[in-house]
Short mmCIF file of C-alpha atoms in Angstrom, two decimals:
data_model
loop_
_atom_site.label_atom_id
_atom_site.label_comp_id
_atom_site.label_asym_id
_atom_site.label_seq_id
_atom_site.Cartn_x
_atom_site.Cartn_y
_atom_site.Cartn_z
CA MET A 11 -0.10 0.26 0.00
CA ALA A 12 0.44 3.59 -0.69
CA ASP A 13 1.27 4.32 3.72
CA GLU A 14 3.59 1.60 4.11
CA ASN A 15 5.92 2.94 1.76
CA SER A 16 5.77 6.85 2.00
CA GLY A 17 5.96 6.18 5.71
CA SER A 18 3.38 8.37 7.10
CA GLY A 19 -0.73 7.06 6.66
CA ALA A 20 -2.05 10.64 7.49
CA SER A 21 -0.19 12.06 4.35
CA GLY A 22 -1.67 8.83 1.92
CA LEU A 23 -5.05 8.82 2.54
CA GLY A 24 -4.81 12.76 1.69
CA TRP A 25 -3.62 12.05 -2.14
CA PHE A 26 -5.41 8.33 -1.85
CA LEU A 27 -9.08 9.79 -1.27
CA ALA A 28 -7.76 13.40 -4.06
CA GLY A 29 -6.90 10.11 -6.24
CA LEU A 30 -10.16 8.88 -5.09
CA GLY A 31 -12.40 12.69 -6.38
CA ILE A 32 -10.28 13.15 -8.98
CA GLY A 33 -10.98 9.63 -11.08
CA ALA A 34 -14.52 9.37 -9.99
CA LEU A 35 -15.28 12.28 -11.83
CA PHE A 36 -13.27 12.27 -14.79
CA GLY A 37 -15.31 8.69 -14.16
CA VAL A 38 -18.64 10.10 -14.04
CA LEU A 39 -18.23 12.44 -17.20
CA TYR A 40 -16.39 10.46 -19.69
CA ALA A 41 -18.51 7.79 -18.07
CA PRO A 42 -21.17 6.39 -21.82
CA LYS A 43 -23.67 4.69 -19.39
CA ALA A 44 -27.01 6.00 -18.36
CA GLY A 45 -27.83 8.51 -15.51
CA LYS A 46 -29.01 6.04 -13.12
CA GLU A 47 -26.22 3.80 -13.84
CA THR A 48 -23.57 6.58 -13.27
CA ARG A 49 -24.96 7.36 -9.51
CA GLU A 50 -25.12 3.67 -8.75
CA ASP A 51 -20.93 3.62 -9.81
CA ILE A 52 -21.12 6.18 -7.67
CA VAL A 53 -22.16 4.86 -5.01
CA ASN A 54 -20.64 1.81 -4.74
CA GLY A 55 -17.29 4.05 -5.32
CA ALA A 56 -17.93 6.32 -2.55
CA LEU A 57 -18.69 2.96 -0.50
CA GLU A 58 -15.37 1.29 -2.03
CA ALA A 59 -13.67 4.83 -0.93
CA LYS A 60 -14.59 4.60 2.55
CA GLU A 61 -14.15 0.82 3.39
CA LYS A 62 -10.87 1.90 2.24
CA ALA A 63 -10.59 4.91 4.63
CA ALA A 64 -11.39 2.91 7.42
CA VAL A 65 -9.30 0.61 5.86
CA LEU A 66 -6.34 3.05 6.05
CA VAL A 67 -7.68 4.90 9.82
CA GLU A 68 -7.09 1.18 11.47
CA GLN A 69 -3.56 0.78 9.59
CA GLY A 70 -2.94 4.59 10.40
CA ARG A 71 -4.13 3.96 14.29
CA GLN A 72 -1.86 0.53 14.79
CA LYS A 73 0.81 2.19 13.29
CA ALA A 74 0.59 5.44 15.00
CA SER A 75 -0.31 2.85 18.52
CA GLU A 76 3.01 1.11 17.43
CA TYR A 77 4.92 4.06 17.61
CA VAL A 78 3.11 6.06 21.34
CA GLU A 79 4.14 1.69 22.65
CA GLN A 80 8.15 3.05 21.71
CA GLY A 81 8.04 6.40 22.60
CA LYS A 82 6.79 5.01 26.08
CA GLN A 83 9.97 2.59 25.31
CA TYR A 84 12.45 4.67 24.93
CA VAL A 85 11.21 6.91 27.42
CA GLU A 86 11.31 4.65 29.63
CA GLN A 87 15.28 3.44 29.20
CA GLY A 88 16.12 7.01 28.75
CA LYS A 89 14.38 6.90 32.48
CA GLN A 90 16.80 4.15 33.27
CA TYR A 91 19.94 5.90 31.82
CA VAL A 92 19.05 9.15 33.82
CA GLU A 93 18.61 6.42 37.18
CA GLN A 94 21.91 4.88 36.45
CA GLY A 95 23.84 8.30 35.80
CA LYS A 96 22.79 9.37 38.59
CA GLN A 97 24.12 6.70 40.94
CA LEU A 98 27.42 6.22 39.68
CA ALA A 99 27.58 10.56 40.00
CA ALA A 100 26.82 10.50 43.83
CA GLU A 101 29.42 7.08 43.51
CA TYR A 102 31.57 9.23 42.30
CA VAL A 103 30.72 11.72 43.85
CA GLU A 104 31.64 10.14 47.90
CA GLN A 105 34.15 8.18 46.06
CA GLY A 106 35.74 11.99 46.25
CA LYS A 107 34.92 12.67 49.39
CA LEU A 108 36.45 9.63 50.92
CA LYS A 109 39.80 10.42 48.87
CA ALA A 110 39.50 14.24 49.50
CA ALA A 111 39.46 13.06 53.44
CA GLU A 112 42.11 11.06 53.25
CA ILE A 113 43.97 13.53 52.10
CA ILE A 114 42.69 15.74 54.93
CA GLU A 115 43.69 13.56 57.15
CA GLU A 116 46.94 12.18 55.52
CA SER A 117 47.60 16.35 55.03
CA LYS A 118 46.94 16.86 59.04
CA ARG A 119 49.30 13.27 60.12
CA GLN A 120 52.12 15.38 58.50
CA ALA A 121 51.31 18.41 59.28
CA ARG A 122 51.19 17.08 63.33
CA GLU A 123 54.46 15.26 62.65
CA GLN A 124 56.28 18.03 61.11
CA VAL A 125 55.27 20.55 64.38
CA GLU A 126 56.34 17.85 66.64
CA LYS A 127 59.95 17.72 64.94
CA GLY A 128 60.05 21.46 64.99
CA ARG A 129 58.74 21.48 69.05
CA GLU A 130 62.43 18.65 69.16
CA TYR A 131 64.29 20.72 67.71
CA TYR A 132 63.37 23.91 69.36
CA ASP A 133 63.89 21.95 73.06
CA ARG A 134 67.45 20.84 71.64
CA GLY A 135 68.86 23.98 71.00
CA ARG A 136 67.22 25.61 73.89
CA THR A 137 68.87 22.71 75.80
CA GLN A 138 71.78 23.26 73.74
CA TRP A 139 71.84 27.18 74.24
CA THR A 140 71.25 26.55 77.58
CA GLN A 141 74.34 24.12 78.67
CA TYR A 142 75.82 26.55 76.76
CA VAL A 143 75.41 29.30 79.24
CA GLU A 144 76.34 27.10 81.71
CA LYS A 145 79.94 26.06 80.39
CA GLY A 146 80.13 29.93 79.67
CA LYS A 147 79.48 30.51 83.47
CA SER A 148 81.80 27.68 84.53
CA LEU A 149 84.23 28.91 82.57
CA ALA A 150 84.37 32.61 83.52
CA GLU A 151 84.21 31.19 87.07
CA GLU A 152 87.48 28.54 86.53
CA GLN A 153 88.81 32.38 85.68
CA GLN A 154 87.73 33.69 87.08
CA ALA A 155 89.20 31.61 90.24
CA LYS A 156 92.69 31.68 88.25
CA VAL A 157 92.57 35.11 87.84
CA SER A 158 92.28 35.67 91.66
CA ALA A 159 94.74 32.89 92.35
CA ALA A 160 97.05 34.86 90.19
CA VAL A 161 96.85 38.08 91.84
CA ASP A 162 97.06 36.83 94.95
CA ALA A 163 100.37 34.96 94.33
CA ALA A 164 101.62 37.84 93.10
CA GLN A 165 100.54 40.26 95.90
CA ASP A 166 101.88 37.92 98.17
CA ALA A 167 105.57 37.17 96.32
CA TYR A 168 105.45 40.95 96.01
CA VAL A 169 105.12 41.69 99.70
CA ASN A 170 107.63 39.34 100.41
CA THR A 171 110.08 40.76 98.31
CA THR A 172 109.66 43.16 100.35
CA THR A 173 109.80 42.48 103.22
CA GLU A 174 112.30 40.76 103.27
CA THR A 175 116.06 42.75 103.50
CA PRO A 176 118.42 42.21 100.49
CA VAL A 177 121.48 40.35 101.79
#
């Protein structure tokens, strides 16, 4: 049938009816029949056209139903794809959150380690500084004691040499 090849039932039906009308008009004008026979032929042609139109309408409805059903399936399939996309996106977001939390925790741990090392170095430096200060004080006291002893020895020597008479 013409509508199956053209792909559009409504357009095919319109062309069919136009062709039928034109054909009926030429048939009436050029028919060598009597008026009664012509009227019967016109009625018969109209009935045939009505039957063919009903068949074409039914075929159009069936095609429309098929297309509607197919559309529903596509919509359902699209909904499934959207749902799968949402699920995948949610999984990726969750994985991203977990990875970000891991990175943050690792960064915090490393920061704590560096702070602790800094404290250790500070404490070690302060302890060494204190030790050096104590050594410096001790050295200064030793030198002061040696200088005092030398001064005392020099005084004693001076006193002993001036109070003794030369011989």
